[in-house]
């Protein structure tokens, strides 16, 4: 009798513990995934933030993976890219930087949401941007990127497809602007040239009229 009582008490305690779990754990057993930013120190990937502005010559990476804490995921896989092999030796223009950007869509079995398949992996790309371009904007120059209200990347090239929210992040401030022309602006030069042409034409007409009058 005492043994049966202990068993019943144990079952009741287990049920109470299960019911006390947070509702998200009961509603969604799928662990969270996230896009995380990384920056290479030449030997390993170090965690970075989307709003960080890596300097010229940097190598940054983005990886989609399972994130148990909802924030930090796995670093990009494969060999660590080198800036030299991706961007070469030519320096960026004045006021701009060049950054090697690697994108890892994660493992199709361990990182992808159930029923989804990640895009094929692509080689790192060399991106030229303004000196203050962030890691997120540098990423946006390689593919379509959507971010949430907090500025976190939620989808790259439409992946994962279940992430429908967020707004598209443009690659503004990345492409080098045309150098400012020295001297007078083109519009002012064109206006002045037109005025001079009118004055010259008027002078010719006046000269002809005077010649006819004297004759």
PDB file of C-alpha atoms in Angstrom:
ATOM      1  CA  UNK A   1       0.000   0.000   0.000  1.00  0.00           C
ATOM      2  CA  UNK A   2       2.822   2.392   0.930  1.00  0.00           C
ATOM      3  CA  UNK A   3       4.650   1.551  -2.293  1.00  0.00           C
ATOM      4  CA  UNK A   4       1.576   2.328  -4.418  1.00  0.00           C
ATOM      5  CA  UNK A   5       1.234   5.622  -2.604  1.00  0.00           C
ATOM      6  CA  UNK A   6       4.844   6.543  -3.400  1.00  0.00           C
ATOM      7  CA  UNK A   7       4.402   5.691  -7.076  1.00  0.00           C
ATOM      8  CA  UNK A   8       1.278   7.817  -7.300  1.00  0.00           C
ATOM      9  CA  UNK A   9       3.046  10.685  -5.572  1.00  0.00           C
ATOM     10  CA  UNK A  10       5.964  10.447  -8.005  1.00  0.00           C
ATOM     11  CA  UNK A  11       3.654  10.514 -11.037  1.00  0.00           C
ATOM     12  CA  UNK A  12       1.820  13.517  -9.639  1.00  0.00           C
ATOM     13  CA  UNK A  13       5.091  15.378  -9.026  1.00  0.00           C
ATOM     14  CA  UNK A  14       6.265  14.648 -12.570  1.00  0.00           C
ATOM     15  CA  UNK A  15       3.010  15.875 -14.050  1.00  0.00           C
ATOM     16  CA  UNK A  16       3.176  19.049 -11.981  1.00  0.00           C
ATOM     17  CA  UNK A  17       6.741  19.725 -13.161  1.00  0.00           C
ATOM     18  CA  UNK A  18       5.743  19.191 -16.786  1.00  0.00           C
ATOM     19  CA  UNK A  19       2.780  21.527 -16.509  1.00  0.00           C
ATOM     20  CA  UNK A  20       4.972  24.183 -14.899  1.00  0.00           C
ATOM     21  CA  UNK A  21       7.186  24.422 -17.988  1.00  0.00           C
ATOM     22  CA  UNK A  22       6.946  27.742 -19.896  1.00  0.00           C
ATOM     23  CA  UNK A  23       4.248  27.679 -22.535  1.00  0.00           C
ATOM     24  CA  UNK A  24       6.678  28.275 -25.473  1.00  0.00           C
ATOM     25  CA  UNK A  25       8.450  25.040 -24.594  1.00  0.00           C
ATOM     26  CA  UNK A  26       5.133  23.220 -24.902  1.00  0.00           C
ATOM     27  CA  UNK A  27       3.882  25.099 -27.953  1.00  0.00           C
ATOM     28  CA  UNK A  28       7.054  25.035 -30.087  1.00  0.00           C
ATOM     29  CA  UNK A  29       9.513  22.184 -29.495  1.00  0.00           C
ATOM     30  CA  UNK A  30      11.664  23.408 -32.414  1.00  0.00           C
ATOM     31  CA  UNK A  31      14.758  25.200 -31.054  1.00  0.00           C
ATOM     32  CA  UNK A  32      15.302  28.764 -32.300  1.00  0.00           C
ATOM     33  CA  UNK A  33      17.552  29.556 -35.236  1.00  0.00           C
ATOM     34  CA  UNK A  34      19.349  32.769 -36.029  1.00  0.00           C
ATOM     35  CA  UNK A  35      21.653  34.576 -38.446  1.00  0.00           C
ATOM     36  CA  UNK A  36      24.802  35.555 -36.543  1.00  0.00           C
ATOM     37  CA  UNK A  37      27.685  37.845 -37.542  1.00  0.00           C
ATOM     38  CA  UNK A  38      31.369  36.952 -37.180  1.00  0.00           C
ATOM     39  CA  UNK A  39      34.727  38.566 -37.864  1.00  0.00           C
ATOM     40  CA  UNK A  40      38.023  36.808 -38.480  1.00  0.00           C
ATOM     41  CA  UNK A  41      41.154  37.632 -36.504  1.00  0.00           C
ATOM     42  CA  UNK A  42      43.232  35.687 -39.000  1.00  0.00           C
ATOM     43  CA  UNK A  43      43.125  32.403 -37.111  1.00  0.00           C
ATOM     44  CA  UNK A  44      39.495  32.009 -35.937  1.00  0.00           C
ATOM     45  CA  UNK A  45      36.006  33.499 -36.115  1.00  0.00           C
ATOM     46  CA  UNK A  46      35.088  35.928 -33.341  1.00  0.00           C
ATOM     47  CA  UNK A  47      31.489  36.892 -32.562  1.00  0.00           C
ATOM     48  CA  UNK A  48      30.478  40.291 -33.994  1.00  0.00           C
ATOM     49  CA  UNK A  49      27.332  42.421 -34.201  1.00  0.00           C
ATOM     50  CA  UNK A  50      25.291  43.480 -37.260  1.00  0.00           C
ATOM     51  CA  UNK A  51      25.856  47.185 -36.552  1.00  0.00           C
ATOM     52  CA  UNK A  52      29.634  46.900 -36.206  1.00  0.00           C
ATOM     53  CA  UNK A  53      31.672  48.631 -38.940  1.00  0.00           C
ATOM     54  CA  UNK A  54      34.631  46.375 -39.795  1.00  0.00           C
ATOM     55  CA  UNK A  55      37.715  48.256 -41.034  1.00  0.00           C
ATOM     56  CA  UNK A  56      39.364  47.968 -44.437  1.00  0.00           C
ATOM     57  CA  UNK A  57      40.963  44.579 -44.985  1.00  0.00           C
ATOM     58  CA  UNK A  58      38.555  42.704 -42.725  1.00  0.00           C
ATOM     59  CA  UNK A  59      37.020  39.282 -43.284  1.00  0.00           C
ATOM     60  CA  UNK A  60      33.482  38.905 -41.948  1.00  0.00           C
ATOM     61  CA  UNK A  61      31.144  35.925 -41.979  1.00  0.00           C
ATOM     62  CA  UNK A  62      27.431  35.252 -41.542  1.00  0.00           C
ATOM     63  CA  UNK A  63      25.999  31.890 -40.507  1.00  0.00           C
ATOM     64  CA  UNK A  64      22.471  30.544 -40.095  1.00  0.00           C
ATOM     65  CA  UNK A  65      22.329  27.928 -37.378  1.00  0.00           C
ATOM     66  CA  UNK A  66      20.550  26.626 -34.318  1.00  0.00           C
ATOM     67  CA  UNK A  67      20.878  29.073 -31.418  1.00  0.00           C
ATOM     68  CA  UNK A  68      19.820  27.504 -28.107  1.00  0.00           C
ATOM     69  CA  UNK A  69      19.956  30.866 -26.339  1.00  0.00           C
ATOM     70  CA  UNK A  70      18.229  32.620 -29.245  1.00  0.00           C
ATOM     71  CA  UNK A  71      21.186  34.943 -29.781  1.00  0.00           C
ATOM     72  CA  UNK A  72      24.493  33.221 -30.525  1.00  0.00           C
ATOM     73  CA  UNK A  73      24.738  30.552 -33.186  1.00  0.00           C
ATOM     74  CA  UNK A  74      27.535  28.586 -34.828  1.00  0.00           C
ATOM     75  CA  UNK A  75      30.399  30.268 -36.669  1.00  0.00           C
ATOM     76  CA  UNK A  76      30.741  29.820 -40.457  1.00  0.00           C
ATOM     77  CA  UNK A  77      32.035  26.425 -41.464  1.00  0.00           C
ATOM     78  CA  UNK A  78      34.752  25.455 -43.901  1.00  0.00           C
ATOM     79  CA  UNK A  79      38.178  26.976 -44.277  1.00  0.00           C
ATOM     80  CA  UNK A  80      38.726  30.449 -42.862  1.00  0.00           C
ATOM     81  CA  UNK A  81      38.906  32.835 -45.863  1.00  0.00           C
ATOM     82  CA  UNK A  82      41.850  35.186 -46.249  1.00  0.00           C
ATOM     83  CA  UNK A  83      41.385  38.771 -47.342  1.00  0.00           C
ATOM     84  CA  UNK A  84      44.247  38.458 -49.828  1.00  0.00           C
ATOM     85  CA  UNK A  85      42.710  35.470 -51.611  1.00  0.00           C
ATOM     86  CA  UNK A  86      39.266  37.104 -51.863  1.00  0.00           C
ATOM     87  CA  UNK A  87      40.042  40.767 -52.528  1.00  0.00           C
ATOM     88  CA  UNK A  88      43.619  40.764 -53.826  1.00  0.00           C
ATOM     89  CA  UNK A  89      46.233  43.410 -53.100  1.00  0.00           C
ATOM     90  CA  UNK A  90      44.741  46.570 -54.608  1.00  0.00           C
ATOM     91  CA  UNK A  91      43.752  49.076 -51.887  1.00  0.00           C
ATOM     92  CA  UNK A  92      40.319  50.705 -51.697  1.00  0.00           C
ATOM     93  CA  UNK A  93      39.872  54.294 -52.811  1.00  0.00           C
ATOM     94  CA  UNK A  94      40.079  57.190 -50.389  1.00  0.00           C
ATOM     95  CA  UNK A  95      37.118  57.178 -47.979  1.00  0.00           C
ATOM     96  CA  UNK A  96      36.187  53.576 -48.787  1.00  0.00           C
ATOM     97  CA  UNK A  97      37.087  50.083 -47.637  1.00  0.00           C
ATOM     98  CA  UNK A  98      37.147  46.568 -48.991  1.00  0.00           C
ATOM     99  CA  UNK A  99      35.868  43.674 -46.915  1.00  0.00           C
ATOM    100  CA  UNK A 100      35.677  39.950 -47.681  1.00  0.00           C
ATOM    101  CA  UNK A 101      32.192  38.622 -46.885  1.00  0.00           C
ATOM    102  CA  UNK A 102      31.455  34.907 -46.396  1.00  0.00           C
ATOM    103  CA  UNK A 103      27.890  33.577 -46.090  1.00  0.00           C
ATOM    104  CA  UNK A 104      27.104  30.133 -44.661  1.00  0.00           C
ATOM    105  CA  UNK A 105      23.459  29.009 -44.908  1.00  0.00           C
ATOM    106  CA  UNK A 106      24.098  26.280 -42.371  1.00  0.00           C
ATOM    107  CA  UNK A 107      23.755  22.537 -42.322  1.00  0.00           C
ATOM    108  CA  UNK A 108      20.715  21.163 -44.115  1.00  0.00           C
ATOM    109  CA  UNK A 109      20.010  18.579 -41.415  1.00  0.00           C
ATOM    110  CA  UNK A 110      21.118  20.173 -38.162  1.00  0.00           C
ATOM    111  CA  UNK A 111      20.468  23.885 -38.761  1.00  0.00           C
ATOM    112  CA  UNK A 112      17.567  24.088 -41.220  1.00  0.00           C
ATOM    113  CA  UNK A 113      14.010  24.308 -39.954  1.00  0.00           C
ATOM    114  CA  UNK A 114      12.099  21.050 -40.481  1.00  0.00           C
ATOM    115  CA  UNK A 115      10.937  20.867 -44.087  1.00  0.00           C
ATOM    116  CA  UNK A 116      13.315  23.582 -45.341  1.00  0.00           C
ATOM    117  CA  UNK A 117      16.405  23.227 -47.489  1.00  0.00           C
ATOM    118  CA  UNK A 118      19.204  25.841 -47.428  1.00  0.00           C
ATOM    119  CA  UNK A 119      20.503  27.381 -50.655  1.00  0.00           C
ATOM    120  CA  UNK A 120      23.791  26.155 -52.033  1.00  0.00           C
ATOM    121  CA  UNK A 121      26.917  27.616 -50.489  1.00  0.00           C
ATOM    122  CA  UNK A 122      28.742  30.315 -52.451  1.00  0.00           C
ATOM    123  CA  UNK A 123      32.316  31.560 -52.426  1.00  0.00           C
ATOM    124  CA  UNK A 124      33.207  34.613 -50.293  1.00  0.00           C
ATOM    125  CA  UNK A 125      32.823  37.958 -52.065  1.00  0.00           C
ATOM    126  CA  UNK A 126      34.888  41.129 -51.972  1.00  0.00           C
ATOM    127  CA  UNK A 127      32.702  44.134 -51.136  1.00  0.00           C
ATOM    128  CA  UNK A 128      33.642  47.794 -51.484  1.00  0.00           C
ATOM    129  CA  UNK A 129      31.842  50.176 -49.163  1.00  0.00           C
ATOM    130  CA  UNK A 130      32.038  53.440 -47.305  1.00  0.00           C
ATOM    131  CA  UNK A 131      34.262  53.460 -44.225  1.00  0.00           C
ATOM    132  CA  UNK A 132      31.212  53.458 -41.920  1.00  0.00           C
ATOM    133  CA  UNK A 133      29.367  50.613 -43.703  1.00  0.00           C
ATOM    134  CA  UNK A 134      28.136  48.052 -41.162  1.00  0.00           C
ATOM    135  CA  UNK A 135      28.431  44.277 -41.299  1.00  0.00           C
ATOM    136  CA  UNK A 136      24.709  44.052 -42.107  1.00  0.00           C
ATOM    137  CA  UNK A 137      24.960  46.484 -45.028  1.00  0.00           C
ATOM    138  CA  UNK A 138      28.031  44.722 -46.357  1.00  0.00           C
ATOM    139  CA  UNK A 139      25.996  41.524 -46.289  1.00  0.00           C
ATOM    140  CA  UNK A 140      23.177  43.299 -48.150  1.00  0.00           C
ATOM    141  CA  UNK A 141      25.529  43.881 -51.052  1.00  0.00           C
ATOM    142  CA  UNK A 142      25.828  40.137 -51.613  1.00  0.00           C
ATOM    143  CA  UNK A 143      22.132  39.149 -51.394  1.00  0.00           C
ATOM    144  CA  UNK A 144      18.678  40.395 -50.406  1.00  0.00           C
ATOM    145  CA  UNK A 145      18.608  40.876 -46.661  1.00  0.00           C
ATOM    146  CA  UNK A 146      15.671  41.461 -44.312  1.00  0.00           C
ATOM    147  CA  UNK A 147      16.015  42.757 -40.774  1.00  0.00           C
ATOM    148  CA  UNK A 148      13.561  43.029 -37.887  1.00  0.00           C
ATOM    149  CA  UNK A 149      12.734  46.087 -35.812  1.00  0.00           C
ATOM    150  CA  UNK A 150      15.799  45.480 -33.643  1.00  0.00           C
ATOM    151  CA  UNK A 151      18.129  45.457 -36.656  1.00  0.00           C
ATOM    152  CA  UNK A 152      18.807  41.723 -36.472  1.00  0.00           C
ATOM    153  CA  UNK A 153      19.053  39.846 -39.764  1.00  0.00           C
ATOM    154  CA  UNK A 154      16.108  37.452 -40.148  1.00  0.00           C
ATOM    155  CA  UNK A 155      16.541  36.275 -43.752  1.00  0.00           C
ATOM    156  CA  UNK A 156      19.244  36.233 -46.424  1.00  0.00           C
ATOM    157  CA  UNK A 157      18.281  35.527 -50.040  1.00  0.00           C
ATOM    158  CA  UNK A 158      14.825  34.579 -48.767  1.00  0.00           C
ATOM    159  CA  UNK A 159      16.192  31.994 -46.335  1.00  0.00           C
ATOM    160  CA  UNK A 160      14.716  30.776 -44.091  1.00  0.00           C
ATOM    161  CA  UNK A 161      11.418  31.025 -45.945  1.00  0.00           C
ATOM    162  CA  UNK A 162       9.362  30.826 -42.759  1.00  0.00           C
ATOM    163  CA  UNK A 163      10.646  34.276 -41.743  1.00  0.00           C
ATOM    164  CA  UNK A 164       8.102  36.518 -43.468  1.00  0.00           C
ATOM    165  CA  UNK A 165       8.507  39.618 -41.311  1.00  0.00           C
ATOM    166  CA  UNK A 166      11.081  42.370 -41.305  1.00  0.00           C
ATOM    167  CA  UNK A 167      12.041  45.012 -43.831  1.00  0.00           C
ATOM    168  CA  UNK A 168      14.508  44.812 -46.678  1.00  0.00           C
ATOM    169  CA  UNK A 169      17.903  46.293 -45.936  1.00  0.00           C
ATOM    170  CA  UNK A 170      19.365  48.213 -48.856  1.00  0.00           C
ATOM    171  CA  UNK A 171      23.058  48.369 -49.593  1.00  0.00           C
ATOM    172  CA  UNK A 172      23.044  52.179 -49.415  1.00  0.00           C
ATOM    173  CA  UNK A 173      26.382  53.867 -48.743  1.00  0.00           C
ATOM    174  CA  UNK A 174      28.279  50.942 -50.237  1.00  0.00           C
ATOM    175  CA  UNK A 175      28.939  51.834 -53.880  1.00  0.00           C
ATOM    176  CA  UNK A 176      31.642  54.478 -54.281  1.00  0.00           C
ATOM    177  CA  UNK A 177      30.174  57.837 -55.232  1.00  0.00           C
ATOM    178  CA  UNK A 178      31.351  59.714 -58.278  1.00  0.00           C
ATOM    179  CA  UNK A 179      34.171  62.114 -57.384  1.00  0.00           C
ATOM    180  CA  UNK A 180      33.113  65.729 -57.000  1.00  0.00           C
ATOM    181  CA  UNK A 181      33.987  67.807 -60.062  1.00  0.00           C
ATOM    182  CA  UNK A 182      36.473  70.593 -59.494  1.00  0.00           C
ATOM    183  CA  UNK A 183      35.648  74.147 -60.519  1.00  0.00           C
ATOM    184  CA  UNK A 184      32.150  75.357 -61.394  1.00  0.00           C
ATOM    185  CA  UNK A 185      29.199  72.915 -61.364  1.00  0.00           C
ATOM    186  CA  UNK A 186      28.194  71.523 -64.742  1.00  0.00           C
ATOM    187  CA  UNK A 187      24.723  73.080 -64.583  1.00  0.00           C
ATOM    188  CA  UNK A 188      26.196  76.516 -63.932  1.00  0.00           C
ATOM    189  CA  UNK A 189      28.682  76.095 -66.772  1.00  0.00           C
ATOM    190  CA  UNK A 190      25.895  75.061 -69.159  1.00  0.00           C
ATOM    191  CA  UNK A 191      23.748  78.025 -68.130  1.00  0.00           C
ATOM    192  CA  UNK A 192      26.625  80.428 -68.619  1.00  0.00           C
ATOM    193  CA  UNK A 193      27.447  78.979 -72.027  1.00  0.00           C
ATOM    194  CA  UNK A 194      23.835  79.419 -73.118  1.00  0.00           C
ATOM    195  CA  UNK A 195      23.794  83.037 -71.964  1.00  0.00           C
ATOM    196  CA  UNK A 196      27.024  83.781 -73.831  1.00  0.00           C
ATOM    197  CA  UNK A 197      25.567  82.242 -76.984  1.00  0.00           C
ATOM    198  CA  UNK A 198      22.500  84.499 -76.731  1.00  0.00           C
ATOM    199  CA  UNK A 199      24.639  87.587 -76.184  1.00  0.00           C
ATOM    200  CA  UNK A 200      26.829  86.709 -79.134  1.00  0.00           C
ATOM    201  CA  UNK A 201      23.792  86.216 -81.349  1.00  0.00           C
ATOM    202  CA  UNK A 202      22.343  89.567 -80.258  1.00  0.00           C
ATOM    203  CA  UNK A 203      25.603  91.340 -81.020  1.00  0.00           C
ATOM    204  CA  UNK A 204      25.671  89.943 -84.566  1.00  0.00           C
ATOM    205  CA  UNK A 205      22.100  91.101 -85.230  1.00  0.00           C
ATOM    206  CA  UNK A 206      22.832  94.592 -83.858  1.00  0.00           C
ATOM    207  CA  UNK A 207      25.931  94.902 -86.042  1.00  0.00           C
ATOM    208  CA  UNK A 208      23.967  94.004 -89.176  1.00  0.00           C
ATOM    209  CA  UNK A 209      21.271  96.572 -88.394  1.00  0.00           C
ATOM    210  CA  UNK A 210      23.844  99.327 -87.969  1.00  0.00           C
ATOM    211  CA  UNK A 211      25.446  98.419 -91.269  1.00  0.00           C
ATOM    212  CA  UNK A 212      22.112  98.649 -93.075  1.00  0.00           C
ATOM    213  CA  UNK A 213      21.290 102.009 -91.491  1.00  0.00           C
ATOM    214  CA  UNK A 214      24.584 103.583 -92.585  1.00  0.00           C
ATOM    215  CA  UNK A 215      24.109 102.272 -96.097  1.00  0.00           C
TER     216      UNK A 215
END
